[in-house]
Amino acid sequence: MFKIIEGDFKHNNYSNEPYLDNWPMLYILENGKQAYIGESSHVKTRMTQHATTEEKRIFDKVHFIYSKLFNQSVTFDYESKLIQYIVADELFQVTNKNNGIADKQYYQKKEYDQKFVELWKKLQKEKLVKHSLEEIENSDLFKYSPYKELNDDQRTAVESIVSSLKDGKVNRVVVNGMPGSGKTIVAVYLMKYLADSEEYSGKNIGFVVPQSSLRDTMKKIFKSIYGLAPSQILSPSDVTKKKYDVLIVDEAHRLHQYKNISYMGTFKQNCERLGLTTEADELDWIIKQSDVSVLFYDGMQVVGPSGINIERFKHKTEHFDERMTQYFNLLTQMRVKGGNDYISSIESILAGRCEKKYLSPDYDFKLYTDFSKFENDMYAKESKYGLTRMIAGYAWPWISKEDKTLKDISIQGCERMWNHKTIGWVHTEQAIDEVGCIHSIQGYDLNYAYVILGNDIGYDPDKKEIVVHPENYYDSNGKRTATYDELLEYIKNVYYVLMTRGICGTYLYVCDENLRDYLSKYIEVAT
């Protein structure tokens, strides 16, 4: 189905197959370390053009990919796919820019998506790639790659943001989006786009990641991307040390204020460095230290009193100064295969206003009453698909933090420990036998999420509303200073985040009997 022909790019020496002169084809230029992926209907002519550009002279070999089934729509699509997967494969550092990559529809696309699997196997056989597609799709580098195919919402946002930045009329951009709408994808894509743009050459551009666990992941990703560097990944504290032309802030809802945090001394010093009092917050640092700030935000993911809630965020972005702010909304669900209908169902569940049972051929959503089965099914999913984790609200004290011989969580005779670490927990070997808290999972994707709703959340059948039990909530920083209504919002937001991690399915075990009875009317019960 596919034929791969090697050519000598350095000496402009190629074979004489007629399709090399006039047929839609793909090609990979490489030098053993770096690669450039392209497509053309006249690949020999294209090689002559490449040979005249300085940036392509680093390559010595070319691999032409031919199929009699190719047409130009297919090669355009496969070019984007090859860039995405070869970047995440990490055998080569890909030098392509990321502009122009988009999710393109065409005749028989589904059939060609299946044929791409065969092409990849052929590339593996030729030792031009090393990992399987399944391994790559489970990697963080693939999930957060700046070479992702953008949907219409995302592409419109990127193009509009770039246009606004170039005309100089906008100093602040806010991108709102639900979990899984692709905020991080757009943020990383935009970072790479600006890094490759001649207009931003020499500009000081930083990428702020508030939570330490995701920051470590992003540094590894930036290290693997041509034109990006780990040093561009910043904590909010890093921002206070120098000025930036552009700051892109992922997960801006995780920025903190001077309240219920463990680093109050450092926070105060950072404020003093900028001539601010502790009435300021990390969002103020961002705005003060950048000429332009691009903020990716979801108010429903604020999970404690230290966060920047919607009211505070709006006040800072709308009224901080006279500079112009531009707003975008990402409305399409990209992570969860259940789409926007599933997200709406989760919102209804947590609001206590369910009206119908959630059923979908595209997404697995079930309620368990037997914890042992819940646990065993999780192991089976992990064995078959990988990237399956058990996660929970903070409804048990973390006693294993001081004594590793103890178990934190006991349900129906089954015992488990909290996550042994926060940074990078998702990809550790121990993670499958542990339970991840909100701080270890927010910002990450899973194939399947097994979510425990602990006794911190319940249901009042008389009032017909979701309730919380502060005495069963053990996140001290999340609880201290919070009123009941605030804690109700934070705990519901925690479960909103947990129940929107799973790409292919979400499974619930509910500790509170009343809440379990309520949900069993609207969620399929596992048998």
mmCIF file with all atom_site columns, N, CA and C in Angstrom, residues 432-488:
data_model
loop_
_atom_site.group_PDB
_atom_site.id
_atom_site.type_symbol
_atom_site.label_atom_id
_atom_site.label_alt_id
_atom_site.label_comp_id
_atom_site.label_asym_id
_atom_site.label_entity_id
_atom_site.label_seq_id
_atom_site.pdbx_PDB_ins_code
_atom_site.Cartn_x
_atom_site.Cartn_y
_atom_site.Cartn_z
_atom_site.occupancy
_atom_site.B_iso_or_equiv
_atom_site.pdbx_formal_charge
_atom_site.auth_seq_id
_atom_site.auth_comp_id
_atom_site.auth_asym_id
_atom_site.auth_atom_id
_atom_site.pdbx_PDB_model_num
ATOM 1   N N  . ILE A 1 432 ? -1.143  3.414  39.835 1.00 0.00 ? 432 ILE A N  1
ATOM 2   C CA . ILE A 1 432 ? -2.275  2.528  39.619 1.00 0.00 ? 432 ILE A CA 1
ATOM 3   C C  . ILE A 1 432 ? -2.774  1.923  40.935 1.00 0.00 ? 432 ILE A C  1
ATOM 4   N N  . ASP A 1 433 ? -1.914  1.847  41.946 1.00 0.00 ? 433 ASP A N  1
ATOM 5   C CA . ASP A 1 433 ? -2.299  1.267  43.242 1.00 0.00 ? 433 ASP A CA 1
ATOM 6   C C  . ASP A 1 433 ? -2.647  2.329  44.274 1.00 0.00 ? 433 ASP A C  1
ATOM 7   N N  . GLU A 1 434 ? -2.666  3.585  43.859 1.00 0.00 ? 434 GLU A N  1
ATOM 8   C CA . GLU A 1 434 ? -2.933  4.687  44.778 1.00 0.00 ? 434 GLU A CA 1
ATOM 9   C C  . GLU A 1 434 ? -4.175  5.458  44.329 1.00 0.00 ? 434 GLU A C  1
ATOM 10  N N  . VAL A 1 435 ? -4.519  6.475  45.101 1.00 0.00 ? 435 VAL A N  1
ATOM 11  C CA . VAL A 1 435 ? -5.647  7.341  44.768 1.00 0.00 ? 435 VAL A CA 1
ATOM 12  C C  . VAL A 1 435 ? -5.118  8.766  44.626 1.00 0.00 ? 435 VAL A C  1
ATOM 13  N N  . GLY A 1 436 ? -5.366  9.378  43.481 1.00 0.00 ? 436 GLY A N  1
ATOM 14  C CA . GLY A 1 436 ? -4.865  10.720 43.225 1.00 0.00 ? 436 GLY A CA 1
ATOM 15  C C  . GLY A 1 436 ? -5.822  11.781 43.743 1.00 0.00 ? 436 GLY A C  1
ATOM 16  N N  . CYS A 1 437 ? -5.273  12.820 44.367 1.00 0.00 ? 437 CYS A N  1
ATOM 17  C CA . CYS A 1 437 ? -6.099  13.936 44.814 1.00 0.00 ? 437 CYS A CA 1
ATOM 18  C C  . CYS A 1 437 ? -6.146  14.998 43.716 1.00 0.00 ? 437 CYS A C  1
ATOM 19  N N  . ILE A 1 438 ? -6.938  16.030 43.937 1.00 0.00 ? 438 ILE A N  1
ATOM 20  C CA . ILE A 1 438 ? -7.120  17.088 42.947 1.00 0.00 ? 438 ILE A CA 1
ATOM 21  C C  . ILE A 1 438 ? -5.792  17.726 42.538 1.00 0.00 ? 438 ILE A C  1
ATOM 22  N N  . HIS A 1 439 ? -4.869  17.864 43.480 1.00 0.00 ? 439 HIS A N  1
ATOM 23  C CA . HIS A 1 439 ? -3.614  18.570 43.191 1.00 0.00 ? 439 HIS A CA 1
ATOM 24  C C  . HIS A 1 439 ? -2.663  17.743 42.326 1.00 0.00 ? 439 HIS A C  1
ATOM 25  N N  . SER A 1 440 ? -2.911  16.448 42.223 1.00 0.00 ? 440 SER A N  1
ATOM 26  C CA . SER A 1 440 ? -2.055  15.591 41.399 1.00 0.00 ? 440 SER A CA 1
ATOM 27  C C  . SER A 1 440 ? -2.628  15.354 40.009 1.00 0.00 ? 440 SER A C  1
ATOM 28  N N  . ILE A 1 441 ? -3.896  15.723 39.808 1.00 0.00 ? 441 ILE A N  1
ATOM 29  C CA . ILE A 1 441 ? -4.563  15.351 38.548 1.00 0.00 ? 441 ILE A CA 1
ATOM 30  C C  . ILE A 1 441 ? -5.035  16.543 37.739 1.00 0.00 ? 441 ILE A C  1
ATOM 31  N N  . GLN A 1 442 ? -5.241  17.713 38.362 1.00 0.00 ? 442 GLN A N  1
ATOM 32  C CA . GLN A 1 442 ? -5.786  18.849 37.612 1.00 0.00 ? 442 GLN A CA 1
ATOM 33  C C  . GLN A 1 442 ? -4.841  19.255 36.490 1.00 0.00 ? 442 GLN A C  1
ATOM 34  N N  . GLY A 1 443 ? -5.392  19.360 35.283 1.00 0.00 ? 443 GLY A N  1
ATOM 35  C CA . GLY A 1 443 ? -4.600  19.700 34.111 1.00 0.00 ? 443 GLY A CA 1
ATOM 36  C C  . GLY A 1 443 ? -4.203  18.490 33.277 1.00 0.00 ? 443 GLY A C  1
ATOM 37  N N  . TYR A 1 444 ? -4.437  17.264 33.796 1.00 0.00 ? 444 TYR A N  1
ATOM 38  C CA . TYR A 1 444 ? -4.041  16.047 33.087 1.00 0.00 ? 444 TYR A CA 1
ATOM 39  C C  . TYR A 1 444 ? -5.249  15.335 32.477 1.00 0.00 ? 444 TYR A C  1
ATOM 40  N N  . ASP A 1 445 ? -4.975  14.548 31.429 1.00 0.00 ? 445 ASP A N  1
ATOM 41  C CA . ASP A 1 445 ? -5.982  13.691 30.804 1.00 0.00 ? 445 ASP A CA 1
ATOM 42  C C  . ASP A 1 445 ? -5.760  12.251 31.244 1.00 0.00 ? 445 ASP A C  1
ATOM 43  N N  . LEU A 1 446 ? -6.850  11.490 31.308 1.00 0.00 ? 446 LEU A N  1
ATOM 44  C CA . LEU A 1 446 ? -6.790  10.049 31.520 1.00 0.00 ? 446 LEU A CA 1
ATOM 45  C C  . LEU A 1 446 ? -7.611  9.372  30.429 1.00 0.00 ? 446 LEU A C  1
ATOM 46  N N  . ASN A 1 447 ? -7.286  8.120  30.122 1.00 0.00 ? 447 ASN A N  1
ATOM 47  C CA . ASN A 1 447 ? -8.172  7.367  29.236 1.00 0.00 ? 447 ASN A CA 1
ATOM 48  C C  . ASN A 1 447 ? -9.467  7.029  29.973 1.00 0.00 ? 447 ASN A C  1
ATOM 49  N N  . TYR A 1 448 ? -9.321  6.528  31.217 1.00 0.00 ? 448 TYR A N  1
ATOM 50  C CA . TYR A 1 448 ? -10.477 6.207  32.047 1.00 0.00 ? 448 TYR A CA 1
ATOM 51  C C  . TYR A 1 448 ? -10.236 6.725  33.457 1.00 0.00 ? 448 TYR A C  1
ATOM 52  N N  . ALA A 1 449 ? -11.257 7.361  34.027 1.00 0.00 ? 449 ALA A N  1
ATOM 53  C CA . ALA A 1 449 ? -11.165 7.912  35.382 1.00 0.00 ? 449 ALA A CA 1
ATOM 54  C C  . ALA A 1 449 ? -12.113 7.153  36.303 1.00 0.00 ? 449 ALA A C  1
ATOM 55  N N  . TYR A 1 450 ? -11.576 6.634  37.393 1.00 0.00 ? 450 TYR A N  1
ATOM 56  C CA . TYR A 1 450 ? -12.377 5.981  38.435 1.00 0.00 ? 450 TYR A CA 1
ATOM 57  C C  . TYR A 1 450 ? -12.421 6.928  39.623 1.00 0.00 ? 450 TYR A C  1
ATOM 58  N N  . VAL A 1 451 ? -13.564 7.574  39.802 1.00 0.00 ? 451 VAL A N  1
ATOM 59  C CA . VAL A 1 451 ? -13.681 8.694  40.740 1.00 0.00 ? 451 VAL A CA 1
ATOM 60  C C  . VAL A 1 451 ? -14.457 8.270  41.987 1.00 0.00 ? 451 VAL A C  1
ATOM 61  N N  . ILE A 1 452 ? -13.842 8.472  43.155 1.00 0.00 ? 452 ILE A N  1
ATOM 62  C CA . ILE A 1 452 ? -14.523 8.241  44.426 1.00 0.00 ? 452 ILE A CA 1
ATOM 63  C C  . ILE A 1 452 ? -15.091 9.565  44.922 1.00 0.00 ? 452 ILE A C  1
ATOM 64  N N  . LEU A 1 453 ? -16.410 9.604  45.135 1.00 0.00 ? 453 LEU A N  1
ATOM 65  C CA . LEU A 1 453 ? -17.035 10.742 45.777 1.00 0.00 ? 453 LEU A CA 1
ATOM 66  C C  . LEU A 1 453 ? -17.135 10.416 47.263 1.00 0.00 ? 453 LEU A C  1
ATOM 67  N N  . GLY A 1 454 ? -16.295 11.062 48.066 1.00 0.00 ? 454 GLY A N  1
ATOM 68  C CA . GLY A 1 454 ? -16.205 10.738 49.484 1.00 0.00 ? 454 GLY A CA 1
ATOM 69  C C  . GLY A 1 454 ? -17.320 11.361 50.300 1.00 0.00 ? 454 GLY A C  1
ATOM 70  N N  . ASN A 1 455 ? -17.215 11.205 51.617 1.00 0.00 ? 455 ASN A N  1
ATOM 71  C CA . ASN A 1 455 ? -18.240 11.714 52.522 1.00 0.00 ? 455 ASN A CA 1
ATOM 72  C C  . ASN A 1 455 ? -18.152 13.216 52.756 1.00 0.00 ? 455 ASN A C  1
ATOM 73  N N  . ASP A 1 456 ? -17.307 13.890 51.975 1.00 0.00 ? 456 ASP A N  1
ATOM 74  C CA . ASP A 1 456 ? -17.307 15.353 52.023 1.00 0.00 ? 456 ASP A CA 1
ATOM 75  C C  . ASP A 1 456 ? -18.473 15.931 51.227 1.00 0.00 ? 456 ASP A C  1
ATOM 76  N N  . ILE A 1 457 ? -19.090 15.111 50.370 1.00 0.00 ? 457 ILE A N  1
ATOM 77  C CA . ILE A 1 457 ? -20.196 15.572 49.537 1.00 0.00 ? 457 ILE A CA 1
ATOM 78  C C  . ILE A 1 457 ? -21.369 14.619 49.692 1.00 0.00 ? 457 ILE A C  1
ATOM 79  N N  . GLY A 1 458 ? -22.584 15.170 49.737 1.00 0.00 ? 458 GLY A N  1
ATOM 80  C CA . GLY A 1 458 ? -23.765 14.333 49.915 1.00 0.00 ? 458 GLY A CA 1
ATOM 81  C C  . GLY A 1 458 ? -24.981 14.957 49.248 1.00 0.00 ? 458 GLY A C  1
ATOM 82  N N  . TYR A 1 459 ? -26.146 14.437 49.608 1.00 0.00 ? 459 TYR A N  1
ATOM 83  C CA . TYR A 1 459 ? -27.387 14.915 49.012 1.00 0.00 ? 459 TYR A CA 1
ATOM 84  C C  . TYR A 1 459 ? -28.463 14.973 50.087 1.00 0.00 ? 459 TYR A C  1
ATOM 85  N N  . ASP A 1 460 ? -29.202 16.068 50.146 1.00 0.00 ? 460 ASP A N  1
ATOM 86  C CA . ASP A 1 460 ? -30.318 16.223 51.081 1.00 0.00 ? 460 ASP A CA 1
ATOM 87  C C  . ASP A 1 460 ? -31.617 15.908 50.320 1.00 0.00 ? 460 ASP A C  1
ATOM 88  N N  . PRO A 1 461 ? -32.224 14.739 50.559 1.00 0.00 ? 461 PRO A N  1
ATOM 89  C CA . PRO A 1 461 ? -33.417 14.354 49.791 1.00 0.00 ? 461 PRO A CA 1
ATOM 90  C C  . PRO A 1 461 ? -34.636 15.222 50.097 1.00 0.00 ? 461 PRO A C  1
ATOM 91  N N  . ASP A 1 462 ? -34.645 15.840 51.269 1.00 0.00 ? 462 ASP A N  1
ATOM 92  C CA . ASP A 1 462 ? -35.784 16.699 51.616 1.00 0.00 ? 462 ASP A CA 1
ATOM 93  C C  . ASP A 1 462 ? -35.701 18.025 50.860 1.00 0.00 ? 462 ASP A C  1
ATOM 94  N N  . LYS A 1 463 ? -34.515 18.632 50.878 1.00 0.00 ? 463 LYS A N  1
ATOM 95  C CA . LYS A 1 463 ? -34.323 19.899 50.172 1.00 0.00 ? 463 LYS A CA 1
ATOM 96  C C  . LYS A 1 463 ? -34.024 19.699 48.693 1.00 0.00 ? 463 LYS A C  1
ATOM 97  N N  . LYS A 1 464 ? -33.731 18.423 48.334 1.00 0.00 ? 464 LYS A N  1
ATOM 98  C CA . LYS A 1 464 ? -33.384 18.070 46.954 1.00 0.00 ? 464 LYS A CA 1
ATOM 99  C C  . LYS A 1 464 ? -32.213 18.916 46.449 1.00 0.00 ? 464 LYS A C  1
ATOM 100 N N  . GLU A 1 465 ? -31.127 18.884 47.215 1.00 0.00 ? 465 GLU A N  1
ATOM 101 C CA . GLU A 1 465 ? -29.955 19.656 46.834 1.00 0.00 ? 465 GLU A CA 1
ATOM 102 C C  . GLU A 1 465 ? -28.670 18.977 47.292 1.00 0.00 ? 465 GLU A C  1
ATOM 103 N N  . ILE A 1 466 ? -27.601 19.272 46.564 1.00 0.00 ? 466 ILE A N  1
ATOM 104 C CA . ILE A 1 466 ? -26.273 18.791 46.939 1.00 0.00 ? 466 ILE A CA 1
ATOM 105 C C  . ILE A 1 466 ? -25.830 19.521 48.198 1.00 0.00 ? 466 ILE A C  1
ATOM 106 N N  . VAL A 1 467 ? -25.244 18.776 49.145 1.00 0.00 ? 467 VAL A N  1
ATOM 107 C CA . VAL A 1 467 ? -24.721 19.374 50.373 1.00 0.00 ? 467 VAL A CA 1
ATOM 108 C C  . VAL A 1 467 ? -23.276 18.919 50.554 1.00 0.00 ? 467 VAL A C  1
ATOM 109 N N  . VAL A 1 468 ? -22.548 19.616 51.417 1.00 0.00 ? 468 VAL A N  1
ATOM 110 C CA . VAL A 1 468 ? -21.196 19.182 51.765 1.00 0.00 ? 468 VAL A CA 1
ATOM 111 C C  . VAL A 1 468 ? -21.089 19.066 53.280 1.00 0.00 ? 468 VAL A C  1
ATOM 112 N N  . HIS A 1 469 ? -20.117 18.253 53.701 1.00 0.00 ? 469 HIS A N  1
ATOM 113 C CA . HIS A 1 469 ? -19.891 17.992 55.122 1.00 0.00 ? 469 HIS A CA 1
ATOM 114 C C  . HIS A 1 469 ? -18.467 18.441 55.458 1.00 0.00 ? 469 HIS A C  1
ATOM 115 N N  . PRO A 1 470 ? -18.305 19.672 55.939 1.00 0.00 ? 470 PRO A N  1
ATOM 116 C CA . PRO A 1 470 ? -16.967 20.223 56.197 1.00 0.00 ? 470 PRO A CA 1
ATOM 117 C C  . PRO A 1 470 ? -16.123 19.351 57.112 1.00 0.00 ? 470 PRO A C  1
ATOM 118 N N  . GLU A 1 471 ? -16.772 18.637 58.058 1.00 0.00 ? 471 GLU A N  1
ATOM 119 C CA . GLU A 1 471 ? -16.008 17.794 58.990 1.00 0.00 ? 471 GLU A CA 1
ATOM 120 C C  . GLU A 1 471 ? -15.342 16.627 58.285 1.00 0.00 ? 471 GLU A C  1
ATOM 121 N N  . ASN A 1 472 ? -15.781 16.317 57.066 1.00 0.00 ? 472 ASN A N  1
ATOM 122 C CA . ASN A 1 472 ? -15.190 15.209 56.299 1.00 0.00 ? 472 ASN A CA 1
ATOM 123 C C  . ASN A 1 472 ? -14.307 15.700 55.155 1.00 0.00 ? 472 ASN A C  1
ATOM 124 N N  . TYR A 1 473 ? -13.958 16.975 55.173 1.00 0.00 ? 473 TYR A N  1
ATOM 125 C CA . TYR A 1 473 ? -13.092 17.543 54.133 1.00 0.00 ? 473 TYR A CA 1
ATOM 126 C C  . TYR A 1 473 ? -11.747 17.873 54.753 1.00 0.00 ? 473 TYR A C  1
ATOM 127 N N  . TYR A 1 474 ? -10.668 17.268 54.235 1.00 0.00 ? 474 TYR A N  1
ATOM 128 C CA . TYR A 1 474 ? -9.376  17.306 54.916 1.00 0.00 ? 474 TYR A CA 1
ATOM 129 C C  . TYR A 1 474 ? -8.313  18.133 54.207 1.00 0.00 ? 474 TYR A C  1
ATOM 130 N N  . ASP A 1 475 ? -8.697  18.929 53.228 1.00 0.00 ? 475 ASP A N  1
ATOM 131 C CA . ASP A 1 475 ? -7.750  19.859 52.616 1.00 0.00 ? 475 ASP A CA 1
ATOM 132 C C  . ASP A 1 475 ? -7.754  21.129 53.478 1.00 0.00 ? 475 ASP A C  1
ATOM 133 N N  . SER A 1 476 ? -6.799  21.212 54.407 1.00 0.00 ? 476 SER A N  1
ATOM 134 C CA . SER A 1 476 ? -6.820  22.304 55.379 1.00 0.00 ? 476 SER A CA 1
ATOM 135 C C  . SER A 1 476 ? -6.734  23.668 54.710 1.00 0.00 ? 476 SER A C  1
ATOM 136 N N  . ASN A 1 477 ? -5.882  23.791 53.688 1.00 0.00 ? 477 ASN A N  1
ATOM 137 C CA . ASN A 1 477 ? -5.786  25.068 52.970 1.00 0.00 ? 477 ASN A CA 1
ATOM 138 C C  . ASN A 1 477 ? -7.057  25.367 52.182 1.00 0.00 ? 477 ASN A C  1
ATOM 139 N N  . GLY A 1 478 ? -7.749  24.323 51.773 1.00 0.00 ? 478 GLY A N  1
ATOM 140 C CA . GLY A 1 478 ? -8.980  24.515 51.019 1.00 0.00 ? 478 GLY A CA 1
ATOM 141 C C  . GLY A 1 478 ? -10.170 24.835 51.906 1.00 0.00 ? 478 GLY A C  1
ATOM 142 N N  . LYS A 1 479 ? -10.064 24.513 53.212 1.00 0.00 ? 479 LYS A N  1
ATOM 143 C CA . LYS A 1 479 ? -11.193 24.687 54.126 1.00 0.00 ? 479 LYS A CA 1
ATOM 144 C C  . LYS A 1 479 ? -11.049 25.917 55.023 1.00 0.00 ? 479 LYS A C  1
ATOM 145 N N  . ARG A 1 480 ? -9.819  26.198 55.453 1.00 0.00 ? 480 ARG A N  1
ATOM 146 C CA . ARG A 1 480 ? -9.619  27.297 56.397 1.00 0.00 ? 480 ARG A CA 1
ATOM 147 C C  . ARG A 1 480 ? -10.090 28.623 55.814 1.00 0.00 ? 480 ARG A C  1
ATOM 148 N N  . THR A 1 481 ? -10.844 29.379 56.571 1.00 0.00 ? 481 THR A N  1
ATOM 149 C CA . THR A 1 481 ? -11.398 30.700 56.252 1.00 0.00 ? 481 THR A CA 1
ATOM 150 C C  . THR A 1 481 ? -12.627 30.629 55.342 1.00 0.00 ? 481 THR A C  1
ATOM 151 N N  . ALA A 1 482 ? -12.975 29.445 54.825 1.00 0.00 ? 482 ALA A N  1
ATOM 152 C CA . ALA A 1 482 ? -14.101 29.344 53.885 1.00 0.00 ? 482 ALA A CA 1
ATOM 153 C C  . ALA A 1 482 ? -15.428 29.240 54.631 1.00 0.00 ? 482 ALA A C  1
ATOM 154 N N  . THR A 1 483 ? -16.435 29.948 54.173 1.00 0.00 ? 483 THR A N  1
ATOM 155 C CA . THR A 1 483 ? -17.790 29.787 54.681 1.00 0.00 ? 483 THR A CA 1
ATOM 156 C C  . THR A 1 483 ? -18.381 28.499 54.124 1.00 0.00 ? 483 THR A C  1
ATOM 157 N N  . TYR A 1 484 ? -19.542 28.097 54.642 1.00 0.00 ? 484 TYR A N  1
ATOM 158 C CA . TYR A 1 484 ? -20.171 26.886 54.116 1.00 0.00 ? 484 TYR A CA 1
ATOM 159 C C  . TYR A 1 484 ? -20.460 27.026 52.625 1.00 0.00 ? 484 TYR A C  1
ATOM 160 N N  . ASP A 1 485 ? -21.015 28.156 52.221 1.00 0.00 ? 485 ASP A N  1
ATOM 161 C CA . ASP A 1 485 ? -21.356 28.342 50.806 1.00 0.00 ? 485 ASP A CA 1
ATOM 162 C C  . ASP A 1 485 ? -20.119 28.322 49.922 1.00 0.00 ? 485 ASP A C  1
ATOM 163 N N  . GLU A 1 486 ? -19.029 28.907 50.408 1.00 0.00 ? 486 GLU A N  1
ATOM 164 C CA . GLU A 1 486 ? -17.781 28.880 49.640 1.00 0.00 ? 486 GLU A CA 1
ATOM 165 C C  . GLU A 1 486 ? -17.253 27.456 49.540 1.00 0.00 ? 486 GLU A C  1
ATOM 166 N N  . LEU A 1 487 ? -17.317 26.724 50.655 1.00 0.00 ? 487 LEU A N  1
ATOM 167 C CA . LEU A 1 487 ? -16.835 25.344 50.657 1.00 0.00 ? 487 LEU A CA 1
ATOM 168 C C  . LEU A 1 487 ? -17.696 24.466 49.748 1.00 0.00 ? 487 LEU A C  1
ATOM 169 N N  . LEU A 1 488 ? -18.988 24.726 49.728 1.00 0.00 ? 488 LEU A N  1
ATOM 170 C CA . LEU A 1 488 ? -19.878 24.009 48.812 1.00 0.00 ? 488 LEU A CA 1
ATOM 171 C C  . LEU A 1 488 ? -19.419 24.209 47.374 1.00 0.00 ? 488 LEU A C  1
#
